[in-house]
Amino acid sequence: MNSDIKRKILHIFFPNRCPVCGEFIDALSSFCDVCSSKIQPYTGRFSIKGASGCTAAFVYNKDISPAVFLLKNGICGNAAYALGGALASKLYEDGIADKVDVIVPVPLHKASRSKRGYNQTELIAKVVGEKLGIEIAAHCTVKMRKTKEQKSLNSYHRRLNLKDAFRIVDPAKIKGRKVLIIDDISTTGSTLTELTSLLLKSGAEEVYCAACCHTPAPGTEM
């Protein structure tokens, strides 16, 4: 059954809500009109060492953060659909969608996944993959150890915190292929940098990076 049809059926029993403010919206809508007018599209540029291209859908600020918090707090709601749909559109607009063979969502440590009930980046990646017709390799990478929350660390300690935290467990999924890494938020890019390096060392032909939200550098305006 088509996913849009499923959403319309579910909407009858579980009405869709805006993941930012909680207002009721149509079955196939992402955000309400008021929140859509406030959310700021990401139009800047950022780079990740080793990556062939990078993009993001939104500027990370107070207008979009409630949708991200829902996912991180174990309440998916409409957030994955809204964020994933926006990221799919941005990947298409930026010409990255046609350049990749497989999507790798940033993995979550098993303890965090068990507590949350899912890996939020995997849910987002599934929406992106379905909309763009790209294969998802959800379990070819794993996070081997639980790390400190990145938001509490500076740039140097973010990199140190993630060093050797990830491992490729199914290299055949990415060897010789053009890989797209998907994350929910990118701030300094430490997570994306670590995974890009690991994927390239494991045989990926090229790596692209995408985040639903990107935090602009202090003092900059988008």
C-alpha positions as YAML, in Angstrom:
chain: A
units: angstrom
residues:
- id: 1
  name: MET
  ca: [0.00, 0.00, 0.00]
- id: 2
  name: ASN
  ca: [1.24, 3.47, -0.93]
- id: 3
  name: SER
  ca: [2.57, 5.39, 2.12]
- id: 4
  name: ASP
  ca: [0.39, 8.42, 1.34]
- id: 5
  name: ILE
  ca: [-2.71, 6.20, 1.39]
- id: 6
  name: LYS
  ca: [-1.59, 4.74, 4.72]
- id: 7
  name: ARG
  ca: [-1.19, 8.25, 6.15]
- id: 8
  name: LYS
  ca: [-4.70, 9.20, 5.02]
- id: 9
  name: ILE
  ca: [-6.18, 6.11, 6.65]
- id: 10
  name: LEU
  ca: [-4.26, 6.67, 9.89]
- id: 11
  name: HIS
  ca: [-5.33, 10.31, 9.84]
- id: 12
  name: ILE
  ca: [-8.93, 9.20, 10.30]
- id: 13
  name: PHE
  ca: [-8.10, 7.55, 13.63]
- id: 14
  name: PHE
  ca: [-5.02, 9.53, 14.66]
- id: 15
  name: PRO
  ca: [-5.30, 13.06, 13.22]
- id: 16
  name: ASN
  ca: [-2.03, 14.54, 12.01]
- id: 17
  name: ARG
  ca: [-0.44, 17.37, 14.00]
- id: 18
  name: CYS
  ca: [2.19, 19.99, 13.31]
- id: 19
  name: PRO
  ca: [5.41, 18.74, 14.96]
- id: 20
  name: VAL
  ca: [6.29, 22.28, 16.08]
- id: 21
  name: CYS
  ca: [3.10, 23.63, 17.69]
- id: 22
  name: GLY
  ca: [0.83, 20.59, 17.87]
- id: 23
  name: GLU
  ca: [-2.03, 22.06, 15.82]
- id: 24
  name: PHE
  ca: [-4.11, 19.67, 13.72]
- id: 25
  name: ILE
  ca: [-3.10, 19.62, 10.04]
- id: 26
  name: ASP
  ca: [-4.01, 17.66, 6.91]
- id: 27
  name: ALA
  ca: [-2.89, 14.05, 6.48]
- id: 28
  name: LEU
  ca: [-0.12, 14.87, 4.00]
- id: 29
  name: SER
  ca: [0.96, 18.20, 5.49]
- id: 30
  name: SER
  ca: [4.29, 18.64, 7.26]
- id: 31
  name: PHE
  ca: [3.77, 21.81, 9.32]
- id: 32
  name: CYS
  ca: [0.87, 24.18, 9.91]
- id: 33
  name: ASP
  ca: [0.80, 27.38, 7.87]
- id: 34
  name: VAL
  ca: [1.87, 29.56, 10.81]
- id: 35
  name: CYS
  ca: [4.93, 27.45, 11.66]
- id: 36
  name: SER
  ca: [5.83, 27.03, 7.98]
- id: 37
  name: SER
  ca: [6.03, 30.80, 7.66]
- id: 38
  name: LYS
  ca: [8.47, 31.01, 10.59]
- id: 39
  name: ILE
  ca: [10.79, 28.09, 9.84]
- id: 40
  name: GLN
  ca: [13.96, 29.29, 8.13]
- id: 41
  name: PRO
  ca: [15.28, 27.31, 5.15]
- id: 42
  name: TYR
  ca: [19.03, 26.71, 5.17]
- id: 43
  name: THR
  ca: [20.59, 28.62, 2.28]
- id: 44
  name: GLY
  ca: [24.17, 28.76, 3.49]
- id: 45
  name: ARG
  ca: [27.07, 26.44, 2.81]
- id: 46
  name: PHE
  ca: [29.09, 24.13, 5.02]
- id: 47
  name: SER
  ca: [31.68, 21.50, 4.28]
- id: 48
  name: ILE
  ca: [32.77, 18.21, 5.82]
- id: 49
  name: LYS
  ca: [36.33, 17.00, 5.33]
- id: 50
  name: GLY
  ca: [36.39, 14.26, 2.69]
- id: 51
  name: ALA
  ca: [32.75, 14.72, 1.64]
- id: 52
  name: SER
  ca: [31.92, 15.51, -1.98]
- id: 53
  name: GLY
  ca: [28.97, 17.69, -1.02]
- id: 54
  name: CYS
  ca: [26.86, 18.79, 1.94]
- id: 55
  name: THR
  ca: [23.40, 20.26, 2.45]
- id: 56
  name: ALA
  ca: [20.75, 20.95, 5.09]
- id: 57
  name: ALA
  ca: [17.03, 21.71, 4.97]
- id: 58
  name: PHE
  ca: [16.57, 24.19, 7.82]
- id: 59
  name: VAL
  ca: [18.49, 26.59, 10.04]
- id: 60
  name: TYR
  ca: [18.43, 25.13, 13.54]
- id: 61
  name: ASN
  ca: [16.74, 27.64, 15.86]
- id: 62
  name: LYS
  ca: [13.76, 27.95, 18.22]
- id: 63
  name: ASP
  ca: [11.27, 27.83, 15.34]
- id: 64
  name: ILE
  ca: [12.22, 24.29, 14.28]
- id: 65
  name: SER
  ca: [13.69, 22.86, 17.50]
- id: 66
  name: PRO
  ca: [10.36, 21.51, 18.91]
- id: 67
  name: ALA
  ca: [10.13, 19.07, 15.98]
- id: 68
  name: VAL
  ca: [13.67, 17.83, 16.67]
- id: 69
  name: PHE
  ca: [12.98, 17.53, 20.41]
- id: 70
  name: LEU
  ca: [9.96, 15.32, 19.70]
- id: 71
  name: LEU
  ca: [12.16, 12.82, 17.89]
- id: 72
  name: LYS
  ca: [14.93, 12.92, 20.46]
- id: 73
  name: ASN
  ca: [12.42, 12.44, 23.29]
- id: 74
  name: GLY
  ca: [10.92, 9.31, 21.78]
- id: 75
  name: ILE
  ca: [7.77, 10.93, 20.38]
- id: 76
  name: CYS
  ca: [7.92, 10.63, 16.62]
- id: 77
  name: GLY
  ca: [4.51, 12.05, 15.70]
- id: 78
  name: ASN
  ca: [4.76, 13.85, 12.36]
- id: 79
  name: ALA
  ca: [8.35, 15.02, 12.91]
- id: 80
  name: ALA
  ca: [10.17, 12.37, 10.87]
- id: 81
  name: TYR
  ca: [7.78, 12.80, 7.94]
- id: 82
  name: ALA
  ca: [8.07, 16.61, 8.03]
- id: 83
  name: LEU
  ca: [11.85, 16.75, 8.42]
- id: 84
  name: GLY
  ca: [12.51, 13.88, 6.02]
- id: 85
  name: GLY
  ca: [10.25, 15.32, 3.37]
- id: 86
  name: ALA
  ca: [11.94, 18.71, 3.56]
- id: 87
  name: LEU
  ca: [15.40, 17.13, 3.38]
- id: 88
  name: ALA
  ca: [14.41, 15.02, 0.37]
- id: 89
  name: SER
  ca: [13.30, 18.18, -1.45]
- id: 90
  name: LYS
  ca: [16.55, 19.96, -0.59]
- id: 91
  name: LEU
  ca: [18.66, 17.02, -1.77]
- id: 92
  name: TYR
  ca: [16.77, 17.05, -5.06]
- id: 93
  name: GLU
  ca: [17.11, 20.84, -5.46]
- id: 94
  name: ASP
  ca: [20.85, 20.72, -4.74]
- id: 95
  name: GLY
  ca: [21.44, 17.92, -7.24]
- id: 96
  name: ILE
  ca: [22.74, 15.49, -4.63]
- id: 97
  name: ALA
  ca: [19.85, 13.04, -4.91]
- id: 98
  name: ASP
  ca: [20.97, 11.93, -8.38]
- id: 99
  name: LYS
  ca: [24.56, 11.38, -7.28]
- id: 100
  name: VAL
  ca: [24.11, 8.80, -4.50]
- id: 101
  name: ASP
  ca: [23.43, 5.06, -4.49]
- id: 102
  name: VAL
  ca: [22.69, 4.37, -0.84]
- id: 103
  name: ILE
  ca: [21.75, 6.23, 2.35]
- id: 104
  name: VAL
  ca: [23.42, 5.57, 5.70]
- id: 105
  name: PRO
  ca: [21.67, 7.14, 8.71]
- id: 106
  name: VAL
  ca: [23.88, 8.14, 11.64]
- id: 107
  name: PRO
  ca: [23.69, 5.13, 14.00]
- id: 108
  name: LEU
  ca: [22.50, 5.34, 17.59]
- id: 109
  name: HIS
  ca: [24.04, 3.37, 20.46]
- id: 110
  name: LYS
  ca: [21.90, 0.36, 21.37]
- id: 111
  name: ALA
  ca: [21.20, 1.69, 24.88]
- id: 112
  name: SER
  ca: [19.94, 5.00, 23.52]
- id: 113
  name: ARG
  ca: [17.90, 3.25, 20.84]
- id: 114
  name: SER
  ca: [16.32, 0.95, 23.42]
- id: 115
  name: LYS
  ca: [15.39, 3.90, 25.63]
- id: 116
  name: ARG
  ca: [13.99, 5.98, 22.76]
- id: 117
  name: GLY
  ca: [12.38, 3.09, 20.91]
- id: 118
  name: TYR
  ca: [13.92, 3.98, 17.55]
- id: 119
  name: ASN
  ca: [16.81, 5.75, 15.83]
- id: 120
  name: GLN
  ca: [15.44, 9.12, 14.73]
- id: 121
  name: THR
  ca: [17.90, 9.49, 11.84]
- id: 122
  name: GLU
  ca: [16.83, 6.10, 10.52]
- id: 123
  name: LEU
  ca: [13.17, 7.21, 10.48]
- id: 124
  name: ILE
  ca: [14.15, 10.40, 8.63]
- id: 125
  name: ALA
  ca: [16.33, 8.43, 6.20]
- id: 126
  name: LYS
  ca: [13.43, 6.08, 5.39]
- id: 127
  name: VAL
  ca: [11.26, 9.04, 4.41]
- id: 128
  name: VAL
  ca: [14.07, 10.47, 2.26]
- id: 129
  name: GLY
  ca: [14.77, 7.10, 0.66]
- id: 130
  name: GLU
  ca: [11.14, 6.47, -0.19]
- id: 131
  name: LYS
  ca: [10.61, 9.93, -1.70]
- id: 132
  name: LEU
  ca: [13.83, 9.82, -3.76]
- id: 133
  name: GLY
  ca: [13.93, 6.10, -4.56]
- id: 134
  name: ILE
  ca: [17.29, 5.52, -2.85]
- id: 135
  name: GLU
  ca: [18.27, 2.36, -0.97]
- id: 136
  name: ILE
  ca: [18.68, 2.58, 2.81]
- id: 137
  name: ALA
  ca: [21.55, 0.72, 4.52]
- id: 138
  name: ALA
  ca: [20.29, 1.27, 8.05]
- id: 139
  name: HIS
  ca: [22.41, -1.32, 9.81]
- id: 140
  name: CYS
  ca: [25.73, -1.34, 7.97]
- id: 141
  name: THR
  ca: [27.20, 0.98, 10.63]
- id: 142
  name: VAL
  ca: [26.92, 0.75, 14.40]
- id: 143
  name: LYS
  ca: [27.82, 2.97, 17.31]
- id: 144
  name: MET
  ca: [30.05, 0.87, 19.52]
- id: 145
  name: ARG
  ca: [30.06, 2.94, 22.67]
- id: 146
  name: LYS
  ca: [27.81, 5.46, 24.35]
- id: 147
  name: THR
  ca: [29.26, 8.97, 24.09]
- id: 148
  name: LYS
  ca: [28.64, 12.22, 25.92]
- id: 149
  name: GLU
  ca: [26.04, 14.57, 24.47]
- id: 150
  name: GLN
  ca: [27.76, 16.60, 21.76]
- id: 151
  name: LYS
  ca: [25.94, 19.82, 22.67]
- id: 152
  name: SER
  ca: [27.79, 19.96, 25.99]
- id: 153
  name: LEU
  ca: [31.25, 19.87, 24.36]
- id: 154
  name: ASN
  ca: [33.43, 22.28, 22.42]
- id: 155
  name: SER
  ca: [34.65, 21.52, 18.90]
- id: 156
  name: TYR
  ca: [37.86, 19.75, 19.99]
- id: 157
  name: HIS
  ca: [36.13, 17.57, 22.60]
- id: 158
  name: ARG
  ca: [33.32, 16.74, 20.16]
- id: 159
  name: ARG
  ca: [35.88, 15.17, 17.82]
- id: 160
  name: LEU
  ca: [37.59, 13.39, 20.71]
- id: 161
  name: ASN
  ca: [34.25, 12.16, 22.04]
- id: 162
  name: LEU
  ca: [33.45, 10.43, 18.73]
- id: 163
  name: LYS
  ca: [36.88, 9.02, 17.91]
- id: 164
  name: ASP
  ca: [36.52, 5.30, 17.11]
- id: 165
  name: ALA
  ca: [32.89, 5.36, 18.29]
- id: 166
  name: PHE
  ca: [31.54, 3.94, 15.01]
- id: 167
  name: ARG
  ca: [32.22, 0.74, 13.10]
- id: 168
  name: ILE
  ca: [31.26, -0.63, 9.69]
- id: 169
  name: VAL
  ca: [29.71, -4.07, 10.15]
- id: 170
  name: ASP
  ca: [28.51, -4.64, 6.57]
- id: 171
  name: PRO
  ca: [31.10, -3.08, 4.22]
- id: 172
  name: ALA
  ca: [29.55, -4.74, 1.17]
- id: 173
  name: LYS
  ca: [26.65, -2.29, 1.44]
- id: 174
  name: ILE
  ca: [28.91, 0.70, 0.81]
- id: 175
  name: LYS
  ca: [32.01, -0.59, -1.01]
- id: 176
  name: GLY
  ca: [32.42, 1.09, -4.39]
- id: 177
  name: ARG
  ca: [29.21, 3.06, -3.91]
- id: 178
  name: LYS
  ca: [28.30, 6.71, -3.48]
- id: 179
  name: VAL
  ca: [26.98, 7.10, 0.04]
- id: 180
  name: LEU
  ca: [24.76, 9.75, 1.60]
- id: 181
  name: ILE
  ca: [25.01, 10.17, 5.38]
- id: 182
  name: ILE
  ca: [21.89, 11.60, 7.03]
- id: 183
  name: ASP
  ca: [21.81, 13.24, 10.46]
- id: 184
  name: ASP
  ca: [19.12, 15.23, 12.26]
- id: 185
  name: ILE
  ca: [21.29, 18.18, 13.36]
- id: 186
  name: SER
  ca: [24.76, 19.31, 12.31]
- id: 187
  name: THR
  ca: [26.58, 21.86, 14.46]
- id: 188
  name: THR
  ca: [30.35, 21.52, 14.12]
- id: 189
  name: GLY
  ca: [30.03, 18.53, 11.79]
- id: 190
  name: SER
  ca: [32.05, 16.23, 14.07]
- id: 191
  name: THR
  ca: [29.71, 13.26, 13.67]
- id: 192
  name: LEU
  ca: [29.53, 13.64, 9.90]
- id: 193
  name: THR
  ca: [33.31, 14.06, 9.67]
- id: 194
  name: GLU
  ca: [33.98, 10.90, 11.68]
- id: 195
  name: LEU
  ca: [31.54, 8.82, 9.63]
- id: 196
  name: THR
  ca: [32.74, 10.24, 6.31]
- id: 197
  name: SER
  ca: [36.31, 9.23, 7.11]
- id: 198
  name: LEU
  ca: [35.22, 5.76, 8.21]
- id: 199
  name: LEU
  ca: [33.09, 5.16, 5.10]
- id: 200
  name: LEU
  ca: [35.83, 6.26, 2.73]
- id: 201
  name: LYS
  ca: [38.37, 4.03, 4.49]
- id: 202
  name: SER
  ca: [35.90, 1.16, 4.18]
- id: 203
  name: GLY
  ca: [35.64, 1.47, 0.41]
- id: 204
  name: ALA
  ca: [32.91, 4.02, -0.35]
- id: 205
  name: GLU
  ca: [33.58, 5.71, -3.70]
- id: 206
  name: GLU
  ca: [32.22, 9.05, -2.56]
- id: 207
  name: VAL
  ca: [30.42, 10.38, 0.51]
- id: 208
  name: TYR
  ca: [27.83, 13.14, 0.71]
- id: 209
  name: CYS
  ca: [26.39, 14.57, 3.92]
- id: 210
  name: ALA
  ca: [22.94, 15.94, 4.74]
- id: 211
  name: ALA
  ca: [21.29, 17.19, 7.91]
- id: 212
  name: CYS
  ca: [17.70, 18.18, 8.53]
- id: 213
  name: CYS
  ca: [18.97, 21.20, 10.47]
- id: 214
  name: HIS
  ca: [22.28, 23.02, 10.53]
- id: 215
  name: THR
  ca: [23.36, 25.38, 13.28]
- id: 216
  name: PRO
  ca: [24.96, 28.51, 11.83]
- id: 217
  name: ALA
  ca: [28.22, 29.75, 13.30]
- id: 218
  name: PRO
  ca: [27.82, 32.33, 16.11]
- id: 219
  name: GLY
  ca: [27.43, 35.84, 14.78]
- id: 220
  name: THR
  ca: [26.42, 34.76, 11.29]
- id: 221
  name: GLU
  ca: [23.06, 35.31, 9.64]
- id: 222
  name: MET
  ca: [21.46, 33.05, 7.07]
...
